[in-house]
Coordinates of C-alpha atoms and ligand atoms in Angstrom, one line a residue:
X1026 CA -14.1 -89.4 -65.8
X1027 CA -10.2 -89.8 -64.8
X1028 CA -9.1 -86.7 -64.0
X1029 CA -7.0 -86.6 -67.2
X1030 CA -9.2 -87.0 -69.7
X1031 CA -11.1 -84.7 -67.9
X1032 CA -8.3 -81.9 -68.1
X1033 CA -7.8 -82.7 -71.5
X1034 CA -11.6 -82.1 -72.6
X1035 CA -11.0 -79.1 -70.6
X1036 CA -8.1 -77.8 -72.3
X1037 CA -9.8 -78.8 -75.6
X1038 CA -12.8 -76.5 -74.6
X1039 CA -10.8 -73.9 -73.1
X1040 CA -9.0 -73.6 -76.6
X1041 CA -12.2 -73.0 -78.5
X1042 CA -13.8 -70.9 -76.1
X1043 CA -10.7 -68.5 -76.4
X1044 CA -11.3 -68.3 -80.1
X1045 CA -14.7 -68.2 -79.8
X1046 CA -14.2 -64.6 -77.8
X1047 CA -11.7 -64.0 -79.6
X1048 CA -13.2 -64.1 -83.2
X1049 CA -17.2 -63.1 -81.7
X1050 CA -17.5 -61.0 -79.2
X1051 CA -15.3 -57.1 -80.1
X1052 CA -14.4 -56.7 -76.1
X1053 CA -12.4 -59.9 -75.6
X1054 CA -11.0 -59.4 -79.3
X1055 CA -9.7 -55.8 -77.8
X1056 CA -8.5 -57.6 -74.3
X1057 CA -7.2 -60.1 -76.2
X1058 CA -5.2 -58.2 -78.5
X1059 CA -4.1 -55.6 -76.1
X1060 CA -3.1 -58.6 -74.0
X1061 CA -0.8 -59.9 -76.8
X1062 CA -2.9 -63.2 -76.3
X1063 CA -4.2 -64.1 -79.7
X1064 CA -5.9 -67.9 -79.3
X1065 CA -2.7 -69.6 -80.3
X1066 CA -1.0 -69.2 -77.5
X1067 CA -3.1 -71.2 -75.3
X1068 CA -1.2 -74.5 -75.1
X1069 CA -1.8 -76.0 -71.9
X1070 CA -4.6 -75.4 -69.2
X1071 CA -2.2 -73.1 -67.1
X1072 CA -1.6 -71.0 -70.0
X1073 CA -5.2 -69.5 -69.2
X1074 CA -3.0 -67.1 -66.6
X1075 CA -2.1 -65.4 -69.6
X1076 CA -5.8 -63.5 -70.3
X1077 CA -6.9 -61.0 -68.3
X1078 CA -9.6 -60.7 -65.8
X1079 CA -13.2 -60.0 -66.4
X1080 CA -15.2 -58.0 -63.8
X1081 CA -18.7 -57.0 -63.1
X1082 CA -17.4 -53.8 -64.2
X1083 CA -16.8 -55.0 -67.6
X1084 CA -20.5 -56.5 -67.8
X1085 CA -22.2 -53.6 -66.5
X1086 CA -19.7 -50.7 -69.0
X1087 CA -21.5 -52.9 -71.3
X1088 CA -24.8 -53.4 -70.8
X1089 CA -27.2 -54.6 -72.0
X1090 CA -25.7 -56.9 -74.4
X1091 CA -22.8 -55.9 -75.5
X1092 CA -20.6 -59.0 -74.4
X1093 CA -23.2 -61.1 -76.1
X1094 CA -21.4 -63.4 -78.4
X1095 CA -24.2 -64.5 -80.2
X1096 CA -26.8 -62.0 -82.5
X1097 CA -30.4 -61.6 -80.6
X1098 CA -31.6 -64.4 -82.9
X1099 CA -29.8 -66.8 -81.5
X1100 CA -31.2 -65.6 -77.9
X1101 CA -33.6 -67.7 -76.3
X1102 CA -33.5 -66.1 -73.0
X1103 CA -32.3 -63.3 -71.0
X1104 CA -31.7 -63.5 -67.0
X1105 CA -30.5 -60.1 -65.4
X1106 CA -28.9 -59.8 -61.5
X1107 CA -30.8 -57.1 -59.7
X1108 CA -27.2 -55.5 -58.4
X1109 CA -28.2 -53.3 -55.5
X1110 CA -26.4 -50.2 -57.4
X1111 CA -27.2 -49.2 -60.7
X1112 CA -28.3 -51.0 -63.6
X1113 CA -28.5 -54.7 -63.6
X1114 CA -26.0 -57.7 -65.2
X1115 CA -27.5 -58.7 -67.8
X1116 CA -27.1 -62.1 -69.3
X1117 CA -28.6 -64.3 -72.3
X1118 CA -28.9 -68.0 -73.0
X1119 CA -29.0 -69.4 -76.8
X1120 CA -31.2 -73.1 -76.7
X1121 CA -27.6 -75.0 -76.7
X1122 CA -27.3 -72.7 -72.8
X1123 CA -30.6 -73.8 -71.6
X1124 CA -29.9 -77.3 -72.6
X1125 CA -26.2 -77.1 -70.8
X1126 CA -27.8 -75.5 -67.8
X1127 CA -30.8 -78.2 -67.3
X1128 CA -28.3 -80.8 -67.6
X1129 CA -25.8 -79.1 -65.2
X1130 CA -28.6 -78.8 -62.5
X1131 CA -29.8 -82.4 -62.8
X1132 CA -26.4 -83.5 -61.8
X1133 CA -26.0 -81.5 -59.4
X1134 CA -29.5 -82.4 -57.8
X1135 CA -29.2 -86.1 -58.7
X1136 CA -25.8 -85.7 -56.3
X1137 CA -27.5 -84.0 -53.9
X1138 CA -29.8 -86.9 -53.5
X1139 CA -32.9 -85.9 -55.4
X1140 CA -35.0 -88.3 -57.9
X1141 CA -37.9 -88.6 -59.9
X1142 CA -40.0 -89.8 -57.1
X1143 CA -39.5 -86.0 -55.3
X1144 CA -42.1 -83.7 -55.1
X1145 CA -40.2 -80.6 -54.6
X1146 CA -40.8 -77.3 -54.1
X1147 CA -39.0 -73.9 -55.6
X1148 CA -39.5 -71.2 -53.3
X1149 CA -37.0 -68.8 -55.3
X1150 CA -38.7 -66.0 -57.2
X1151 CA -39.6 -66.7 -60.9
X1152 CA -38.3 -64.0 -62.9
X1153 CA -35.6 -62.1 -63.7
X1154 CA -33.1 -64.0 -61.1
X1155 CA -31.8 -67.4 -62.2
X1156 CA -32.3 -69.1 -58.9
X1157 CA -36.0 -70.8 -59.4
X1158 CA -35.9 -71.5 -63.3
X1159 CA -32.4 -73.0 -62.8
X1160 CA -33.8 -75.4 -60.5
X1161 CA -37.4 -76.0 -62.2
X1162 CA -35.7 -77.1 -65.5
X1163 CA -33.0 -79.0 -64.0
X1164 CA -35.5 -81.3 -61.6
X1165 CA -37.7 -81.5 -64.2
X1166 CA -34.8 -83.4 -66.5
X1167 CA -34.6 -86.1 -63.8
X1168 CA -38.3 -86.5 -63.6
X1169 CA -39.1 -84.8 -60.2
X1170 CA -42.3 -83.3 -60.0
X1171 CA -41.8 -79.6 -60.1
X1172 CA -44.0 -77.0 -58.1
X1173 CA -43.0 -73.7 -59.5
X1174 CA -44.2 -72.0 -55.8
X1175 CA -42.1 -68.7 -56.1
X1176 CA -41.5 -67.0 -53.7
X1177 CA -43.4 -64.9 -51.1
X1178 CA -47.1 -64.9 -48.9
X1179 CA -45.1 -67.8 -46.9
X1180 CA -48.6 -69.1 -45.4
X1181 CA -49.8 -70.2 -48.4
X1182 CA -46.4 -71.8 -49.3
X1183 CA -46.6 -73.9 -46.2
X1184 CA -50.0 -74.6 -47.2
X1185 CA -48.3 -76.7 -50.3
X1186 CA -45.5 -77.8 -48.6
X1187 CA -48.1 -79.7 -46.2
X1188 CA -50.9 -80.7 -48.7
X1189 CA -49.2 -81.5 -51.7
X1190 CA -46.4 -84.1 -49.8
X1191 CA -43.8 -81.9 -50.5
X1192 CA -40.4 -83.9 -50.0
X1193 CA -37.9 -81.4 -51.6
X1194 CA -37.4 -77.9 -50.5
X1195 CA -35.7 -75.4 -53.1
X1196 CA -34.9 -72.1 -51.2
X1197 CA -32.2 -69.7 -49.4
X1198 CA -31.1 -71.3 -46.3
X1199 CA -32.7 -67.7 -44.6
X1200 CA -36.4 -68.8 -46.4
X1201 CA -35.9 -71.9 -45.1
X1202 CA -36.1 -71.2 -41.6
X1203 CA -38.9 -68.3 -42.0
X1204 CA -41.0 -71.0 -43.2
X1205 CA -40.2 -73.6 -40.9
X1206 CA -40.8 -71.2 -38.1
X1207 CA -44.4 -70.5 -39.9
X1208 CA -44.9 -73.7 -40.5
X1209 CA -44.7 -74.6 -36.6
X1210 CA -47.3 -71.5 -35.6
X1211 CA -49.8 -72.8 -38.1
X1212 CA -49.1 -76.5 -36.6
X1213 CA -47.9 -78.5 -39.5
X1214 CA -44.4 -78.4 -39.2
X1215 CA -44.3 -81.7 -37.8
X1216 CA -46.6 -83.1 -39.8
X1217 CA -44.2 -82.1 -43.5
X1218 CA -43.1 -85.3 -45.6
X1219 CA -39.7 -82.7 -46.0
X1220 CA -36.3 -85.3 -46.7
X1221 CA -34.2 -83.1 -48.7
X1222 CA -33.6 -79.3 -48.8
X1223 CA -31.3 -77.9 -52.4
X1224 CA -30.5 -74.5 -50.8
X1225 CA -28.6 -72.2 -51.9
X1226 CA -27.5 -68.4 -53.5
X1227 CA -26.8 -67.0 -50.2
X1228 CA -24.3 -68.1 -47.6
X1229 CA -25.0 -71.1 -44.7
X1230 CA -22.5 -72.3 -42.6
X1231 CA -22.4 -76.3 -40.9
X1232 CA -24.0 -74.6 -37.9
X1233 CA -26.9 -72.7 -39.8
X1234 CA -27.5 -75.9 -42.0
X1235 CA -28.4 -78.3 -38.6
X1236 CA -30.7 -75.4 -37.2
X1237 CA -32.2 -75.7 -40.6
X1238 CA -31.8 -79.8 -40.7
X1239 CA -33.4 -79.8 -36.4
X1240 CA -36.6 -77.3 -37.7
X1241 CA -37.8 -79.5 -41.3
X1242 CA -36.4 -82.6 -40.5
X1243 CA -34.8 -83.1 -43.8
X1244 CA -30.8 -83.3 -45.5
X1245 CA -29.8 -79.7 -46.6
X1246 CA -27.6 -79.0 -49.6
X1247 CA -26.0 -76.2 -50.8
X1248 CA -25.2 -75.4 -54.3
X1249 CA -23.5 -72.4 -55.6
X1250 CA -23.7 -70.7 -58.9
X1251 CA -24.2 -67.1 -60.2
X1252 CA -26.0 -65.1 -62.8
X1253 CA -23.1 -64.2 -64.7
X1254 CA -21.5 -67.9 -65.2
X1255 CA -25.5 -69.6 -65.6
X1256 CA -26.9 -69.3 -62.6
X1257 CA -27.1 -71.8 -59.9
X1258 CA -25.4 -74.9 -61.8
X1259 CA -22.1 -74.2 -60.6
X1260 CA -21.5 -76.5 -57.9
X1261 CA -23.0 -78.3 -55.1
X1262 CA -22.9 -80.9 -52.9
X1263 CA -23.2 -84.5 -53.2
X1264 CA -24.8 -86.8 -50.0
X1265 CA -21.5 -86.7 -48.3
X1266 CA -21.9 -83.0 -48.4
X1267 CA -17.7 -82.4 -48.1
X1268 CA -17.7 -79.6 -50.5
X1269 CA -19.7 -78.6 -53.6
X1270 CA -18.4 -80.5 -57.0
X1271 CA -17.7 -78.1 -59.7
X1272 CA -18.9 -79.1 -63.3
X1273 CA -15.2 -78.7 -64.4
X1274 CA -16.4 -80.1 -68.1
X1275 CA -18.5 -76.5 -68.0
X1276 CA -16.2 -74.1 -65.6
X1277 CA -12.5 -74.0 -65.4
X1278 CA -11.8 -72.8 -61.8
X1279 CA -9.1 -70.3 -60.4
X1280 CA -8.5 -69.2 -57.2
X1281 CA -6.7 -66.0 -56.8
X1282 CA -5.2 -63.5 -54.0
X1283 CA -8.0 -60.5 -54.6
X1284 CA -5.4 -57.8 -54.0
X1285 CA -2.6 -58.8 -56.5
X1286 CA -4.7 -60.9 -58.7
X1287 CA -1.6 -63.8 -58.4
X1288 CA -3.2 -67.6 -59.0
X1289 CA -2.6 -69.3 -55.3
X1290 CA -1.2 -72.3 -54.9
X1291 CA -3.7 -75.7 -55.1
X1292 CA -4.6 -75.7 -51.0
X1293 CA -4.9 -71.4 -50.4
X1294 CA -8.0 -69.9 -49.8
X1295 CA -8.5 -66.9 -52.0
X1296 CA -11.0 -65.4 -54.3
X1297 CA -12.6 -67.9 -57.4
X1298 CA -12.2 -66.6 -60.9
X1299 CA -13.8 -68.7 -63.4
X1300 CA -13.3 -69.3 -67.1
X1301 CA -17.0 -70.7 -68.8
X1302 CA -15.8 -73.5 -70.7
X1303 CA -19.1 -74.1 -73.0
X1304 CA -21.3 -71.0 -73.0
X1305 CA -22.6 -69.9 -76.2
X1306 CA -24.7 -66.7 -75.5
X1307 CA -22.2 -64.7 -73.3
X1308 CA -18.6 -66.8 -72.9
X1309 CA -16.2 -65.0 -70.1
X1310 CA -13.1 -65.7 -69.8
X1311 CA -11.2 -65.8 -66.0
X1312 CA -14.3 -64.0 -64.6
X1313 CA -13.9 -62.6 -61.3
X1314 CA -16.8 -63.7 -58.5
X1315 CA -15.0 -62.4 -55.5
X1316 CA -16.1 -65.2 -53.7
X1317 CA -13.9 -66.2 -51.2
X1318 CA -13.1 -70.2 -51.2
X1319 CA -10.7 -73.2 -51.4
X1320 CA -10.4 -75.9 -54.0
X1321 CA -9.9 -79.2 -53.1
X1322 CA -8.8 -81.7 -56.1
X1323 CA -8.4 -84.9 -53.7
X1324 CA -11.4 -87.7 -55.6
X1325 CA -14.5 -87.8 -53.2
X1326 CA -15.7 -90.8 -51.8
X1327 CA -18.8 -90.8 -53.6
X1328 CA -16.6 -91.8 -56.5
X1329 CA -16.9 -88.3 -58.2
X1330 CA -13.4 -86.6 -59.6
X1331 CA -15.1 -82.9 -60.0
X1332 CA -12.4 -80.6 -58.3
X1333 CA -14.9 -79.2 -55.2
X1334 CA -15.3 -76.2 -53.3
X1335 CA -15.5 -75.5 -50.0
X1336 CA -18.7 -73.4 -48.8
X1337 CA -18.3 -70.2 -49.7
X1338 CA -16.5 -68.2 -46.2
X1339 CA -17.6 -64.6 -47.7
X1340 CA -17.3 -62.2 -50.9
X1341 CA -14.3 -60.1 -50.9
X1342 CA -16.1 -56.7 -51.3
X1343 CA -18.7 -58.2 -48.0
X1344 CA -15.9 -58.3 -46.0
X1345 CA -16.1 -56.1 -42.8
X1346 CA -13.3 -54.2 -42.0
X1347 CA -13.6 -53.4 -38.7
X1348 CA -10.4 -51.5 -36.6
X1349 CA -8.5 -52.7 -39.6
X1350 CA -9.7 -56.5 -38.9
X1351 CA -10.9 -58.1 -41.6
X1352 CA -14.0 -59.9 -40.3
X1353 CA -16.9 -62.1 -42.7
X1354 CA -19.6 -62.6 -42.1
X1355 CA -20.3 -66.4 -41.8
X1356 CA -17.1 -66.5 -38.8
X1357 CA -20.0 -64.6 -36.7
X1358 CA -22.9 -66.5 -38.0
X1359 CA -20.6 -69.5 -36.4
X1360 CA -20.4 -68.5 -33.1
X1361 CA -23.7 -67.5 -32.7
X1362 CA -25.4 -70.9 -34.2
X1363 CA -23.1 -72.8 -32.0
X1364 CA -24.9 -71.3 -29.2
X1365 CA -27.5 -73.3 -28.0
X1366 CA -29.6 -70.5 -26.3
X1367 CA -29.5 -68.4 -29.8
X1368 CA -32.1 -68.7 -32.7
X1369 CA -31.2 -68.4 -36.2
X1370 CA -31.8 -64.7 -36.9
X1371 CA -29.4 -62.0 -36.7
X1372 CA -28.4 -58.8 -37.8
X1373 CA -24.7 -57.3 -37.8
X1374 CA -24.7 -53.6 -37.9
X1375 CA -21.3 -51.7 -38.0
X1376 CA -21.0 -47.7 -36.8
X1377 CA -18.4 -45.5 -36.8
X1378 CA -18.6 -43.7 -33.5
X1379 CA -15.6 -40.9 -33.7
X1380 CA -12.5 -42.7 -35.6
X1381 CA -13.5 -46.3 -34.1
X1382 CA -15.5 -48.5 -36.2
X1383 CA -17.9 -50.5 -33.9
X1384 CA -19.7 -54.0 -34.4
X1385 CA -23.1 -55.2 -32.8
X1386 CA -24.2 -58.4 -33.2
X1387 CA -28.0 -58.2 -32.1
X1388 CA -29.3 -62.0 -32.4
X1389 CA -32.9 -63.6 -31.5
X1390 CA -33.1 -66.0 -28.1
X1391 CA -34.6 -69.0 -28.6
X1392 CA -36.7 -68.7 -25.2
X1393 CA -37.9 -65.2 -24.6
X1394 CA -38.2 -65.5 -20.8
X1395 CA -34.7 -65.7 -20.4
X1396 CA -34.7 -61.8 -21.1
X1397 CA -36.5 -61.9 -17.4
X1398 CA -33.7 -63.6 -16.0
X1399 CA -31.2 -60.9 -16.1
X1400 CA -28.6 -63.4 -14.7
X1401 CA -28.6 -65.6 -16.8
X1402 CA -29.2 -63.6 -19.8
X1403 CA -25.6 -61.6 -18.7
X1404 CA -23.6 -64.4 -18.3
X1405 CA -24.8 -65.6 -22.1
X1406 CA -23.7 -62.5 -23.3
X1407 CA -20.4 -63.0 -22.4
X1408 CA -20.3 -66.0 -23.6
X1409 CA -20.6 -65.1 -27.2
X1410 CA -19.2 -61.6 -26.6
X1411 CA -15.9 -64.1 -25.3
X1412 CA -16.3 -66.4 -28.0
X1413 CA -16.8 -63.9 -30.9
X1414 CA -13.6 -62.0 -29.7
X1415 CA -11.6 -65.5 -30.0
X1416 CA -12.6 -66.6 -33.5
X1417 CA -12.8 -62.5 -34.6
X1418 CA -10.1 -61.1 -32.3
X1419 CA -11.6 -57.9 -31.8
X1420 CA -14.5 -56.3 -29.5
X1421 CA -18.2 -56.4 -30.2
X1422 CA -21.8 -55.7 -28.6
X1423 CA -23.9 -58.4 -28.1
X1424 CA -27.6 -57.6 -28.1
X1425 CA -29.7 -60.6 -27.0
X1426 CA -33.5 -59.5 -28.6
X1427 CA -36.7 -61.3 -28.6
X1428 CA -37.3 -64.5 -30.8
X1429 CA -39.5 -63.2 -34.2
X1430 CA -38.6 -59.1 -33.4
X1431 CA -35.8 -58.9 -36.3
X1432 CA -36.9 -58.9 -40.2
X1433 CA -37.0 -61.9 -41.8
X1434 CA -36.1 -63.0 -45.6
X1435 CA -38.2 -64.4 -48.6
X1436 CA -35.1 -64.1 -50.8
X1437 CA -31.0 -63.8 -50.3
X1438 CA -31.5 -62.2 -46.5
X1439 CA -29.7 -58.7 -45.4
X1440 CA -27.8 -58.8 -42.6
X1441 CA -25.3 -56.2 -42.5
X1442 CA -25.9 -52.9 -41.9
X1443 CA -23.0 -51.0 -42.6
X1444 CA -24.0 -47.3 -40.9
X1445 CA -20.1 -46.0 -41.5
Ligands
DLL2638 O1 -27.7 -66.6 -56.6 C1 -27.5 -68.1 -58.4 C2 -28.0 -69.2 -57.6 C3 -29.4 -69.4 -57.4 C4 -27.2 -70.1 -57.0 C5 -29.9 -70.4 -56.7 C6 -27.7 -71.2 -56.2 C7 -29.0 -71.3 -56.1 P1 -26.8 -64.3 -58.2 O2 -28.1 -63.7 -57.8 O3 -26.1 -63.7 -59.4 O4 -27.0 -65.8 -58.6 O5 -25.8 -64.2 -57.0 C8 -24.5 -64.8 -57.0 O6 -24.6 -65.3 -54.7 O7 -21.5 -64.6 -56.2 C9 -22.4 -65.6 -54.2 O8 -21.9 -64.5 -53.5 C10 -23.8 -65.9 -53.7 N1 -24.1 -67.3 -53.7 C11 -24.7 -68.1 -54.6 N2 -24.8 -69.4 -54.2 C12 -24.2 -69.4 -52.9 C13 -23.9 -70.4 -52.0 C14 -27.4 -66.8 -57.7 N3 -24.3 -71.7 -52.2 C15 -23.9 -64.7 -55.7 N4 -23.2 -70.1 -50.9 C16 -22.6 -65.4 -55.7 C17 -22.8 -68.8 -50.7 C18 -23.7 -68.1 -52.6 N5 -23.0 -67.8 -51.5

């Protein structure tokens, strides 16, 4: 679709929606009203600067349903976020959601190269998290056939991935590579029929994708989404994998500075605040994911005018501030898959030790022997002590442990431990 026709189904959408809060659901009337925003006023797409934010907070001060715009009848579904405090975000679908979501993720697979001849595999946990029914419902609309693996006892998935011809792989980057790695000690890993991997819900930089890509064998995707806008369904990459394509027909994307809240100019990096442009079962307007991106409107050679995102760099409240640097994540996980020597597990743990805040990065060797060479394994670390210092600009321990001695991940994985 020509990007104005586009904005103007958008602007169409974003109109009702407003009303659609507005008149349905008694904490965007308040907002709303308090706000001096009745639905009128929304005459052009940047006129959705006017409404106020939406936060987790909001969700959660409500829970379970009470930003549910639709009566429990209506409710075909219900998907919560485990949160690691507190109670979960709870969120609920009416048939008209389920149907926007399936055909949401078909596009978004069919982009990322995946068709009804795949045999693919969803190694998220079936539950209460969107991540695997998402998927299941999304491949099965373009005709893939659909093993609904879950997740966990990651023998026996290997066991399917091997005898069942599996050629898609539906995971967290972080499962990914636990299984590959399982998949070589029980001797198959070579012997997979893996061409495409849809990863996604956690984090994955270039660098982690081609240790992923080197291990399987197979084209790695990422696609981005979360509970409280569907789900995965978001975004996500198409074959020439230069950003993930938003479904701006369903999503009206922001990005904004996460300390003043200003909109950034198109180009700035900043946090993503989206406005659900079709959802009947809990609408939110200018939602705030504090998930730290850039948006890039330029068309994509794949002939697709969907604004896309860059991977996601971080979350605003994952951010490490370390000596008053301000230090994500996926900079480190950089350095360290760039290094040939290094494996792809890691763990960053932070410590306050009297008023200074300290960072070690303790990371697997590929090749355990070079532990014995105590030469060698010096010099390494200051390699990527030198190297995380230029892309960080600040001090940190490197500990070079054993391949297969830190935890490993069936779901999103953990990698910071914040001891402050
Ligand atoms: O993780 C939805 C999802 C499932 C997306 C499966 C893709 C695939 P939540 O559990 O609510 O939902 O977590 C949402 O996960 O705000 C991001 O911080 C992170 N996240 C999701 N996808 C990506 C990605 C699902 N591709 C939170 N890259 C989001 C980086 C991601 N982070």
């Amino acid at each position: 679709m020509p990007r104005q026709k586009l904005e103007e189904l958008q602007l169409e959408r974003l109109k009702h929606i407003v009303a659609y809060c507005y008149d349905n659901v008694p904490f965007y009337h308040k907002r709303l009203s308090e706000a001096g925003v009745t639905p009128d006023k929304i005459k052009s797409l940047s006129d959705v600067q006017y409404i106020p934010f939406t936060t987790k907070e909001d969700i959660r001060d409500n829970y379970p349903f009470g930003l549910f715009a639709k009566p429990m009848k209506d409710i075909v579904r219900i998907h919560a976020s485990s949160g690691t405090t507190g109670k979960p975000t709870v969120v609920g679908y009416t048939k008209g959601d389920l149907d926007t979501w399936s055909d949401c993720m078909a596009r978004l697979c069919t982009a990322a190269g995946a068709t009804d001849e795949d045999v693919i595999q969803i190694s998220f946990g079936y539950g209460l998290f969107t991540g695997a029914l998402g998927l299941h419902y999304g491949l099965e609309k373009i005709g893939a056939s659909v093993i609904p693996a879950s997740s966990g006892n990651t023998e026996k998935q290997v066991m399917l991935l091997n005898d069942f011809g599996v050629t898609g792989l539906v995971s967290t980057p972080s499962y990914a590579l636990y299984m590959a790695e399982v998949a070589k000690q029980k001797g198959v890993l070579d012997h997979l029929k893996l061409r495409l991997g849809l990863f996604g819900s956690e984090g994955c930089t270039v660098e982690m994708r081609d240790q992923i890509e080197k291990n399987f064998h197979l084209f790695a995707t990422d696609n981005y989404g979360m509970s409280e806008l569907m789900g995965p369904g978001v975004s996500g990459e198409c074959h020439l994998r230069q950003g993930m394509h938003i479904n701006e027909d369903h999503f009206l994307p922001e990005l904004i500075n996460s300390q003043t809240g200003q909109v950034l100019p198109r180009g700035e990096t900043g946090e993503l605040v989206v406005t659900t442009l079709t959802k009947e079962g809990i609408p939110l307007l200018r939602y705030r994911t504090k998930d730290i991106t850039r948006l890039n409107y330029e068309p994509c050679a794949c002939g697709r005018t969907l604004a896309r995102m860059d991977k996601i760099k971080g979350r605003s409240d994952d951010m490490l501030k370390i000596r008053g640097v301000n230090v994500f994540p996926s900079q480190i996980e950089s350095v360290l898959m760039g290094t040939e020597e290094i494996g792809a597990h890691y763990q960053l743990i932070v410590r306050r030790e009297g008023f200074m805040d300290t960072l070690e990065v303790k990371v697997e060797l590929v090749n355990a022997s070079l532990l014995e060479r105590y030469g060698e394994l010096e010099a390494l670390q200051k390699r990527v002590k030198h190297n995380l210092h230029t892309v960080l600009g600040i001090d940190a321990k490197v500990s070079l442990v054993e391949p297969m001695s830190l935890e490993r991940f069936q779901g999103k994985a953990k990698r910071i431990v914040d001891l402050r």
